Coordinates of C-alpha atoms in Angstrom, one line a residue:
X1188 CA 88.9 124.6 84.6
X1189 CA 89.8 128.2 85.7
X1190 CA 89.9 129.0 89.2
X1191 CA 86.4 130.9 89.2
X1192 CA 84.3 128.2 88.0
X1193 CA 86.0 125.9 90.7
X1194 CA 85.4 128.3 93.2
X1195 CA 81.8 128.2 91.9
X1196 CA 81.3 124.0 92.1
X1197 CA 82.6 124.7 95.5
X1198 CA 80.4 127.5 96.6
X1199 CA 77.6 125.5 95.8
X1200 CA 78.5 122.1 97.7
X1201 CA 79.4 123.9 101.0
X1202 CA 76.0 125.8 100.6
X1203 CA 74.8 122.0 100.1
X1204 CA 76.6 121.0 103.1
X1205 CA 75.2 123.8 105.3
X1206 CA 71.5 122.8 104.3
X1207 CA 71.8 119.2 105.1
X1208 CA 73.4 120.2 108.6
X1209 CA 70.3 122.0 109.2
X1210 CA 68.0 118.8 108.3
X1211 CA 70.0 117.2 111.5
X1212 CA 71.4 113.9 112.7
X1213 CA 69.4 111.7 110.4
X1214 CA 71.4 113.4 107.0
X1215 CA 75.2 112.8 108.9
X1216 CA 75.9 110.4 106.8
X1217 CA 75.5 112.5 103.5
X1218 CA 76.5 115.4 104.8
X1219 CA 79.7 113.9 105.7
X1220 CA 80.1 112.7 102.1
X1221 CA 79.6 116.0 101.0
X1222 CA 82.2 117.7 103.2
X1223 CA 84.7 114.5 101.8
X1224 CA 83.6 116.0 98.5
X1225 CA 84.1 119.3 98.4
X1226 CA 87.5 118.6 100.3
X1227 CA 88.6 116.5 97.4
X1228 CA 87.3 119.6 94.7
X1229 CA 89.3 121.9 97.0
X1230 CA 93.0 119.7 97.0
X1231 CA 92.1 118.8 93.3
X1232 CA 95.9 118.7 92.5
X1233 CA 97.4 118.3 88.7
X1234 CA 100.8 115.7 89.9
X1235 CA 103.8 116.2 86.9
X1236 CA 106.9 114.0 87.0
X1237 CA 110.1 115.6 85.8
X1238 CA 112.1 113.0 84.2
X1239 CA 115.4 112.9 82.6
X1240 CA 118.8 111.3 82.5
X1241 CA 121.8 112.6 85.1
X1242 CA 122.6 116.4 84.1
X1243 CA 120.4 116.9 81.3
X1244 CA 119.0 120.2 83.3
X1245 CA 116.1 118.5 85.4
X1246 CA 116.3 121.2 88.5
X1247 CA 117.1 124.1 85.7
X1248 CA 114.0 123.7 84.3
X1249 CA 111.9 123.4 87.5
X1250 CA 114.0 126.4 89.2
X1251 CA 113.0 128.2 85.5
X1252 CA 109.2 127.1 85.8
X1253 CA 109.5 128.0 89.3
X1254 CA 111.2 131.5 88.9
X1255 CA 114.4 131.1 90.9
X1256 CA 116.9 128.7 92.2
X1257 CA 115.0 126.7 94.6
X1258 CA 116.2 123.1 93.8
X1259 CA 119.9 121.8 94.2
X1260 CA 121.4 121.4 91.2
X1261 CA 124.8 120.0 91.9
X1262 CA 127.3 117.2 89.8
X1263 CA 126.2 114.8 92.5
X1264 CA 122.9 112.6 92.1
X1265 CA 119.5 113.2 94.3
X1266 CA 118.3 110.4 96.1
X1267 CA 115.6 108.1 95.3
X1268 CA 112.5 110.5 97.8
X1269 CA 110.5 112.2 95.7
X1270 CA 110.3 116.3 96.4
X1271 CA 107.1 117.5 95.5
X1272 CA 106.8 121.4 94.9
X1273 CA 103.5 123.0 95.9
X1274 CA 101.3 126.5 96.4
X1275 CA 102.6 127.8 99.4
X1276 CA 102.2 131.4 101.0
X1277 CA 106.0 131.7 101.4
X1278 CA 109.1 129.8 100.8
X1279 CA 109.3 127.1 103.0
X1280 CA 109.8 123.2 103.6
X1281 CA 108.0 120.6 105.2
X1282 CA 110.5 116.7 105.4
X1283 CA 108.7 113.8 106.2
X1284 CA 110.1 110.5 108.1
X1285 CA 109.1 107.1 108.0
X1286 CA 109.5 106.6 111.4
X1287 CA 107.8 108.4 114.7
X1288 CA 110.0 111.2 114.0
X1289 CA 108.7 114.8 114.0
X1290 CA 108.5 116.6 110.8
X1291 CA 111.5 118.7 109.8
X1292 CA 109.9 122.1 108.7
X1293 CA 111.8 125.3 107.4
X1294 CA 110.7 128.8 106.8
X1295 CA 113.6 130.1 104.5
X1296 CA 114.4 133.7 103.5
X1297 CA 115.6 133.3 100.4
X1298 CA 116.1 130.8 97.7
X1299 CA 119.6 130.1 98.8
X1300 CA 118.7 129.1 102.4
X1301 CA 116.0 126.6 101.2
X1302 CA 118.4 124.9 98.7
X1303 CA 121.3 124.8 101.5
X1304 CA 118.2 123.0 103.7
X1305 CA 117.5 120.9 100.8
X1306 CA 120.7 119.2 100.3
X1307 CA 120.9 117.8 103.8
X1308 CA 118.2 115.6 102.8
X1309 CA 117.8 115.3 99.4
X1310 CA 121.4 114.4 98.1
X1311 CA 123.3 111.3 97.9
X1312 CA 126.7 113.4 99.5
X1313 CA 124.4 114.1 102.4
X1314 CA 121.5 111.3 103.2
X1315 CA 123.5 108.3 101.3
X1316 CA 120.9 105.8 101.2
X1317 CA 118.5 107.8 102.9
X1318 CA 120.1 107.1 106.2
X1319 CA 118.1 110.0 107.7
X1320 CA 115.0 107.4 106.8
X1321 CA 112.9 110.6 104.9
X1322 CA 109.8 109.3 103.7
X1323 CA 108.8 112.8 101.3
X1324 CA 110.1 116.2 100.9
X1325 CA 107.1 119.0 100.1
X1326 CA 108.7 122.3 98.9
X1327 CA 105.9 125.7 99.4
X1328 CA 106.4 128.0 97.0
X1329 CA 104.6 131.5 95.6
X1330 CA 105.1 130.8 92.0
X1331 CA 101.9 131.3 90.0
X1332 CA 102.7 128.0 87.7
X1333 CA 101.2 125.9 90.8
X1334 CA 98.6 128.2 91.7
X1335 CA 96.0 126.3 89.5
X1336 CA 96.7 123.1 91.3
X1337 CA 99.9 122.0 89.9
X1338 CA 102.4 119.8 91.6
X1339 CA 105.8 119.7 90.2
X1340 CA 107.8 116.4 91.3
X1341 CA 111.4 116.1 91.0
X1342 CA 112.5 112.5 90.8
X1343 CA 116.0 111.2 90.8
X1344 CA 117.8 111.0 87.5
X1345 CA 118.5 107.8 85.6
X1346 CA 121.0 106.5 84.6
X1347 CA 123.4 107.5 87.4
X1348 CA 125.1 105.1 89.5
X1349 CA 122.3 104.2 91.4
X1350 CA 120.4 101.7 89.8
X1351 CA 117.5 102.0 93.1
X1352 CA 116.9 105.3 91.9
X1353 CA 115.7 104.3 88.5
X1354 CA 113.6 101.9 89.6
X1355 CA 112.3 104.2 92.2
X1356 CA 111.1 106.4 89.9
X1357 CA 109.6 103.7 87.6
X1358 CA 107.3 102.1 90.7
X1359 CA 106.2 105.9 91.9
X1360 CA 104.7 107.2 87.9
X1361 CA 101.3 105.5 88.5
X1362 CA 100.4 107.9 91.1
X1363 CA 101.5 110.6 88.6
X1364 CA 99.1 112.8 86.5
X1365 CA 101.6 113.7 83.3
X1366 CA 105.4 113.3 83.2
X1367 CA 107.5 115.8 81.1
X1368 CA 110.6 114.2 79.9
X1369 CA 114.2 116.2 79.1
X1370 CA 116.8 115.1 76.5
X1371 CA 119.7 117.2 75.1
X1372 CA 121.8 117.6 72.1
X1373 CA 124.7 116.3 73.9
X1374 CA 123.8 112.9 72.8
X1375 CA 120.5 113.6 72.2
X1376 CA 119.2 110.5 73.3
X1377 CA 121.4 107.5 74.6
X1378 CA 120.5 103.8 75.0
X1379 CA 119.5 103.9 78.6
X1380 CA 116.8 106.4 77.7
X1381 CA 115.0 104.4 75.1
X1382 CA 114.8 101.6 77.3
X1383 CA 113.4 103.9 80.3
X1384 CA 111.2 105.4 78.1
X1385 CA 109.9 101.8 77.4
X1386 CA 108.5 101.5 80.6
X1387 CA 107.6 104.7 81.2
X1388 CA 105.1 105.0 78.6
X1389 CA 103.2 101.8 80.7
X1390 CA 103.0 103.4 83.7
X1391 CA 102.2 107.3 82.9
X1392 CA 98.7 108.5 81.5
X1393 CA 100.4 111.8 79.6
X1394 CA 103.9 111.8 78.1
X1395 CA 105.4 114.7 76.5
X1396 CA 109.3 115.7 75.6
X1397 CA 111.4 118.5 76.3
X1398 CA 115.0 119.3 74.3
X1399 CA 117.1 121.4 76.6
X1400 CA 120.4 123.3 75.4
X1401 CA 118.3 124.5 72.0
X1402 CA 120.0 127.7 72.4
X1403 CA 123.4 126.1 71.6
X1404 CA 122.1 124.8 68.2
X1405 CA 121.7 126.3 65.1
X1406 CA 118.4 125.8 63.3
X1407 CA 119.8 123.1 60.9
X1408 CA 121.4 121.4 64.4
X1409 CA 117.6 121.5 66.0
X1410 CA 115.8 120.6 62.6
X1411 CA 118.1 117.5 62.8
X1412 CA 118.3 116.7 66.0
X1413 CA 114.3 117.1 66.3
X1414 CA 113.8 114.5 63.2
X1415 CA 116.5 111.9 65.2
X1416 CA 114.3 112.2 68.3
X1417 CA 111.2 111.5 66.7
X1418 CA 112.6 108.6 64.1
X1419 CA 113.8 107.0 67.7
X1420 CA 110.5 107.4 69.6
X1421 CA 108.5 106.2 66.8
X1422 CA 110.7 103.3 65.9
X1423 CA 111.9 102.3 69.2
X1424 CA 109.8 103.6 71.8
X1425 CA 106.4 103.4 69.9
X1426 CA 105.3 106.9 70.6
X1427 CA 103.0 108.8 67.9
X1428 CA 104.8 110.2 64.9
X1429 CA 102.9 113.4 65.9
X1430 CA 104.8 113.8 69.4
X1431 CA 105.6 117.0 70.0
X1432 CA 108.7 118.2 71.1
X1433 CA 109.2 121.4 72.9
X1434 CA 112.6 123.0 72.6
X1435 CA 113.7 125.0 75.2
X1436 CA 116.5 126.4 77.0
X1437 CA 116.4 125.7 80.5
X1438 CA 119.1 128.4 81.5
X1439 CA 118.3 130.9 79.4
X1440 CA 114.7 130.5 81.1
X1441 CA 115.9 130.7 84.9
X1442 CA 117.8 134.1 83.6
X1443 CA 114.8 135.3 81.8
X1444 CA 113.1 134.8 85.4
X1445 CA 116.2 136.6 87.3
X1446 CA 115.7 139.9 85.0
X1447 CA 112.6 140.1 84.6
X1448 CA 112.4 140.0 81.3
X1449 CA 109.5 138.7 79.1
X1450 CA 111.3 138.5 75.8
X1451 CA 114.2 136.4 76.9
X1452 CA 111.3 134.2 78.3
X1453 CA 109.6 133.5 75.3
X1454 CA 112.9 133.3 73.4
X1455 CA 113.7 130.6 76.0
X1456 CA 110.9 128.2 74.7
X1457 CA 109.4 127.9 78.5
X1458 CA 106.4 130.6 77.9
X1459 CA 104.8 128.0 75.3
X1460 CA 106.1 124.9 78.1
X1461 CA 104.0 126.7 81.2
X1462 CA 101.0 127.8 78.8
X1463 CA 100.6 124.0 77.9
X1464 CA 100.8 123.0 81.4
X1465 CA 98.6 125.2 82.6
X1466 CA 95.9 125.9 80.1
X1467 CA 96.0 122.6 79.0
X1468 CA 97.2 119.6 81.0
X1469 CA 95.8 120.8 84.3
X1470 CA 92.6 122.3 83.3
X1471 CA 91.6 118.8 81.3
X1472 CA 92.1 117.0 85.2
X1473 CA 90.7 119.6 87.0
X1474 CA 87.6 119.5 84.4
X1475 CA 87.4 115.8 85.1
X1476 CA 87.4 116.0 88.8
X1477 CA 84.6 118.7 88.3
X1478 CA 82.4 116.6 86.2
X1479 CA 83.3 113.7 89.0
X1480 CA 82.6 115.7 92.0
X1481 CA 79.1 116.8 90.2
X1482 CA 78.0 113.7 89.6
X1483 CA 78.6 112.4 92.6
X1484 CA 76.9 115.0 94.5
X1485 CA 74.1 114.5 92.4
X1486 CA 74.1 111.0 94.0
X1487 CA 74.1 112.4 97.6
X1488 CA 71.3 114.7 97.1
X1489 CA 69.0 111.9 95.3
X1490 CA 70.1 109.6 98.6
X1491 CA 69.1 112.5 100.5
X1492 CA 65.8 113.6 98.5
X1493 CA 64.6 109.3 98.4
X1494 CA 64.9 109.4 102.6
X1495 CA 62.6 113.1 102.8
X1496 CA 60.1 111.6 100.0
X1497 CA 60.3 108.0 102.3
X1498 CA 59.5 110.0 105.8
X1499 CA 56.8 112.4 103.8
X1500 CA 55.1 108.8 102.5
X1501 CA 55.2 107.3 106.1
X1502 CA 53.6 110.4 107.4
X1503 CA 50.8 110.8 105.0
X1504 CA 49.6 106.8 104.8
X1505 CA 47.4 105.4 107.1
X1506 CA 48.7 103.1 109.9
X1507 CA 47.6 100.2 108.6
X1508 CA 49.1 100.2 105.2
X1509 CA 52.0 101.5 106.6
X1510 CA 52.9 98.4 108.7
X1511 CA 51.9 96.4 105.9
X1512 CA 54.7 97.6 103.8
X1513 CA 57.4 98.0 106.3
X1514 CA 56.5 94.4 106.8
X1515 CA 56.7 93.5 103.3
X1516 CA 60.0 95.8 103.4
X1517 CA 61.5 93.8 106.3
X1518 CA 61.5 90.4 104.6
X1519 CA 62.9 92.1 101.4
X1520 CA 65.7 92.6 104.0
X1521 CA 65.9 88.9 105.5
X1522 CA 66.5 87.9 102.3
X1523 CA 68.8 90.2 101.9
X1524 CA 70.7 89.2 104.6
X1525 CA 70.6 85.8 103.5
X1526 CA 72.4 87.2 100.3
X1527 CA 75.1 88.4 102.1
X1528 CA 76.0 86.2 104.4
X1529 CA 76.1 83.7 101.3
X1530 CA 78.4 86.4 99.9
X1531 CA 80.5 86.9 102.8
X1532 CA 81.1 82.8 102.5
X1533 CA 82.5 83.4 99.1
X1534 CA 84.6 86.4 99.7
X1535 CA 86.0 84.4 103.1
X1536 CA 87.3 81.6 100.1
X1537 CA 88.7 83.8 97.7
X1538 CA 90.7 85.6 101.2
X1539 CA 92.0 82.4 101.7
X1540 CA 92.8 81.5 98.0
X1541 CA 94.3 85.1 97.7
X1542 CA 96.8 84.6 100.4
X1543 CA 97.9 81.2 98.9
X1544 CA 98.7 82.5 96.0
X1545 CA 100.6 85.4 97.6
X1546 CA 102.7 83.1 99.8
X1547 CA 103.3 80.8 96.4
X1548 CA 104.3 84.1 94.7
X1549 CA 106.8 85.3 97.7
X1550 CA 108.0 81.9 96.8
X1551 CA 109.3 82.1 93.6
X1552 CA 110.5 85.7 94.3
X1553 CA 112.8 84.1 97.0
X1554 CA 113.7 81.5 94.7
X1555 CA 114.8 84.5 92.2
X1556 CA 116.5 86.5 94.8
X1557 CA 118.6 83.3 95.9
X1558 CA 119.4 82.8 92.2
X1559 CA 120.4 86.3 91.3
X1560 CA 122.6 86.8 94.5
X1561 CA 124.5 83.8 93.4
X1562 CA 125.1 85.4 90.1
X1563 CA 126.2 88.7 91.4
X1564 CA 128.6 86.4 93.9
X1565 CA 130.0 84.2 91.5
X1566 CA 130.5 87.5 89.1
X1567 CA 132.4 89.4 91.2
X1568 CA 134.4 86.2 92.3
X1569 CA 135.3 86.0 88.5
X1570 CA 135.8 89.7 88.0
X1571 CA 138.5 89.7 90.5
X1572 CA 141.9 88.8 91.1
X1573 CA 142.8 86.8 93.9
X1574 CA 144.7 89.3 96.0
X1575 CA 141.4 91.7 95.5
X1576 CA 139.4 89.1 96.1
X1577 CA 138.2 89.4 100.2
X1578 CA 134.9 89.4 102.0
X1579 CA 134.7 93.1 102.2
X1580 CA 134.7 93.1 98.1
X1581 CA 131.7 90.5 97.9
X1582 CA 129.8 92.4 100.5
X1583 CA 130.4 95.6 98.8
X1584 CA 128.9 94.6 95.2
X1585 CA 125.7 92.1 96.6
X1586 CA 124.9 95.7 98.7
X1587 CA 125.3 97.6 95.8
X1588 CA 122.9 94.8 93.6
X1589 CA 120.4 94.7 96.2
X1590 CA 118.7 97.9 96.4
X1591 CA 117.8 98.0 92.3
X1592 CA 116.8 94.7 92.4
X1593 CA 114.4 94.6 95.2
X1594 CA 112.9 97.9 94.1
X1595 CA 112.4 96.4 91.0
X1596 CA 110.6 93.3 91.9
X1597 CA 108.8 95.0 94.5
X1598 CA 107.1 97.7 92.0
X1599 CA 106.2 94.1 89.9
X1600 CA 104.6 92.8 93.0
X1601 CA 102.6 95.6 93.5
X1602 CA 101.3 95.0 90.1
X1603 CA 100.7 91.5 90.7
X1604 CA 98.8 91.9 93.8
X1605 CA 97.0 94.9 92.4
X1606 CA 95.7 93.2 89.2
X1607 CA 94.5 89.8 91.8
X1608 CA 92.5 91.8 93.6
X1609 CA 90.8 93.6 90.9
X1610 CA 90.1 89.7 89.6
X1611 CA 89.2 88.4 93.1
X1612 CA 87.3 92.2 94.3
X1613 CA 85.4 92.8 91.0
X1614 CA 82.6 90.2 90.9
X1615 CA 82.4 91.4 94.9
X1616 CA 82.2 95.0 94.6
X1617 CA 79.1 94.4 91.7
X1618 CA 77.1 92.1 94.2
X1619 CA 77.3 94.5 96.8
X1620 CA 76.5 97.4 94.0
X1621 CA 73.1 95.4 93.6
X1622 CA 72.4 94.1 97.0
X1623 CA 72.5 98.2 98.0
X1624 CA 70.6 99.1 94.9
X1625 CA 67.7 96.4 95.4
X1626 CA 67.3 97.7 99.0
X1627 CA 66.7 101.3 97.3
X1628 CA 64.8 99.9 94.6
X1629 CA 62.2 98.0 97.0
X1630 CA 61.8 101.1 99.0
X1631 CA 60.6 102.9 95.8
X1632 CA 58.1 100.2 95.1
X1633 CA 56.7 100.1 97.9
X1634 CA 56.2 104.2 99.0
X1635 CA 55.8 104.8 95.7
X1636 CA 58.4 107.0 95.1
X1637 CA 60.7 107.9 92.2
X1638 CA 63.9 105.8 92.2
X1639 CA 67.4 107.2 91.0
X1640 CA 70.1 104.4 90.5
X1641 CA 73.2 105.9 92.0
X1642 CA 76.9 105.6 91.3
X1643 CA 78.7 102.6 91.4
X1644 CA 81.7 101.8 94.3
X1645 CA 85.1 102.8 92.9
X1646 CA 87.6 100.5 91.9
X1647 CA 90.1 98.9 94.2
X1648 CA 93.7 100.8 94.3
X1649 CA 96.6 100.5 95.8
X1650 CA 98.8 103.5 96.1
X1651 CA 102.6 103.1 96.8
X1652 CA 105.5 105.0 97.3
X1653 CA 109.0 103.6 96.1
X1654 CA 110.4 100.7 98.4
X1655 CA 113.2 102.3 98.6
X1656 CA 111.9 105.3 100.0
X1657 CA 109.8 103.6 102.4
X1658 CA 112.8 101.1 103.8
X1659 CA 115.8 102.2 105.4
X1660 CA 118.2 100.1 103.7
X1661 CA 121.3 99.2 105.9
X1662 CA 124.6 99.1 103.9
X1663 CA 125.8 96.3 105.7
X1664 CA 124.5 92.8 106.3
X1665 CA 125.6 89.5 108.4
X1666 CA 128.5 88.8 107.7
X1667 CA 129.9 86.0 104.9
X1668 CA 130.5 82.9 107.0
X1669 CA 134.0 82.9 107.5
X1670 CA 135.8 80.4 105.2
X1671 CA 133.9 80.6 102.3
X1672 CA 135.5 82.9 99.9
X1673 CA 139.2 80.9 101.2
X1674 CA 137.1 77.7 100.1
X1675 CA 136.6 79.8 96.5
X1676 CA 139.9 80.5 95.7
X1677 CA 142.2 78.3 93.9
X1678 CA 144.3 76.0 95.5
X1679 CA 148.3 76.6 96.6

């Protein structure tokens, strides 16, 4: 959806919203609704994952897309908090904490003051662990690729040395619109890729591929390379044997921005990489949230037109008859109440059945955890030799263990729980859909009136970020109980 006719859905709700201010304190209700509305048209965002292994040219490509060098791209890894680049005015920075802490926010000059500001946060050299406990990092930036509503998000890259990171990014993709993944000639795609890929393709609604470095193969090279790719996705990954892949070279593009020059951008492959994005992937969301935000204000105003039509009936029929329905509408509403409070039994025993099997479920993930620390114990206690072997070495590799595994089985859980309350919620949320519609429906009867059935409730969702971005992890934990790796070695 271009920016006009946006600007046009919107013009007409806040008109909407100024008429039903003027009908007063009876229309709040919908008026509010309306003003939640057209707030959710305005911050209609398009959210894109950048993916990719360590070093296959993740930040070149966003710096490219963005026009200049605004994301670190140093040999070390990022941590596991997302940085999500946005519309902004000017170049600036905005960190978020998880704890009471007041936001960190930074106006920069240039492009090489906001990625010195950057690194302090967003690199493993200089928040290890996220030590500095940052919950997000929102970059503002002027480049007209996010002017449409596009959100670049930079995640960590896999296959580095911190497993947590991975996982990370896995558990955040849901929450993701499209994710754009990089791979390289140089391999062109490993092991650790294909099985990332695996899981990726669960969790994300749009995937496409990228191949970096083009412009250091010849045509043969890239013809080749291009068939691999695709033989490995189909056979491996199960994508479509029509999956495009855009070749593109990531440096050459972040030149072509430096200069200026339009040719060297095309030649780079990223003019036909932002057209896609933007003419494609965020106009087909924006379009959507459109339709959405129609619809449902078409639902407001019926609400709205049903309560003028009810108080116009009232007014015009005589006193008698008038009572005479309300009274036949008032029982229609005992009963009602009698419906719900039968309900409200229900829902009170699937609550408790719910948390049962929660609390069996935290069960068996203690059960695993207990089990899989034991393993990474008795692992390193075979790995090393006895003179290596100390407390301090143990320590080190269950810390090391802990964070991938926890942020694995916590993005699981989330599933879990999710999924059980869509079971437990679903048969709820329709009884209360036709509790509030019968209500309506009796109304209509009664004033004789036309009756519109409205929108359904939306589904239950939970929205997470990473575990590991929301916990501070420490690196350290009580202690071994002295004795027991002495008690582990062999004796004399």
């Amino acid at each position: 959806m271009s920016i006009s006719r946006r600007n046009n859905v919107q013009l007409l709700l806040e008109q909407t919203i100024g008429q039903l201010e003027k009908l007063g304190g009876d229309f709040s209700t919908e008026s509010g609704n309306m003003v939640t509305l057209e707030k959710r048209l305005s911050e209609g965002r398009f959210h894109l994952a950048v993916l990719g292994q360590f070093k296959r040219g993740k930040s070149t490509l966003l710096n490219a897309l963005l026009g200049e060098a605004v994301l670190p791209t140093a040999v070390v890894p990022l941590t596991a908090i997302p940085t999500f680049v946005q519309a902004g005015q000017e170049l600036s920075v905005k960190v978020l904490f998880e704890d009471k802490k007041h936001p960190q926010e930074y106006t920069a000059k240039n492009s090489r003051q906001l990625v010195a500001f950057l690194c302090d946060y967003v690199t493993e050299t200089a928040n290890p662990a996220n030590q500095l406990n940052v919950k997000q990092v929102e970059v503002f930036h002027p480049a007209e690729i996010l002017r449409n509503g596009v959100v670049l998000i930079d995640t960590p890259g896999i296959g580095s040395t911190f497993k947590h990171n991975t996982e990370a990014t896995l558990n955040f993709l849901p929450q993701c619109d499209a994710a754009m993944f990089l791979v390289s000639a140089d391999p062109p795609i490993t092991e650790v890729e294909i099985e990332f890929l695996k899981q990726v393709r669960q969790k994300v609604p749009r995937l496409f591929f990228i191949l970096n470095k083009a412009d250091y193969l010849t045509e043969q090279e890239k013809k080749e390379i291009l068939s691999f790719i695709k033989k490995v996705l189909k056979e491996q990954v199960g994508a479509d044997e029509t999956t495009h892949i855009f070749c593109i070279s990531a440096r050459l593009g972040l030149q072509a921005r430096g200069d200026n020059d339009k040719n060297l951008w095309s030649k780079s492959g990223l003019a036909e990489v932002e057209k896609y994005l933007v003419d494609f992937l965020a106009h087909e969301k924006t379009e959507a949230l459109r339709q959405a935000a129609r619809k449902k204000a078409a639902d407001i105003l019926a609400e709205v037109l049903m309560q003028i039509q009810l108080s116009v009936k009232s007014l015009q029929m005589p006193l008698d008859d008038l009572e005479e329905r309300l009274k036949i509408f008032r029982e229609k509403l005992t009963e009602l109440r009698r419906s719900k409070l039968s309900e409200m039994d229900i829902l009170e025993g699937d609550k408790k059945r719910t948390h049962e099997f929660l609390e069996d479920h935290a069960e068996q993930l203690r059960r695993k955890s207990r089990a899989y620390l034991k393993g990474i114990f008795e692992e390193t206690f075979s790995k090393l030799e006895p003179e290596q072997l100390s407390e301090g070495a143990i320590e080190r590799s269950l810390a090391d263990a802990i964070p991938g595994f926890f942020e694995h089985e916590a993005g699981k859980s989330t599933q879990v729980f999710q999924d059980k309350m869509q079971q437990v919620l679903g048969p709820h949320r329709e009884k209360l859909n036709k509790l509030i519609d019968s209500i309506r429906q009796a109304a209509a009867e009664l004033f004789d009136i036309p009756y519109k059935q409205v929108q359904a409730t939306q589904d239950f969702e939970i929205a997470r970020r990473p575990y590991w971005v929301s916990h501070q992890w420490a690196r350290s934990f009580r202690r071994i109980p002295r004795g027991v790796v002495d008690k582990l070695l062999p004796a004399g």
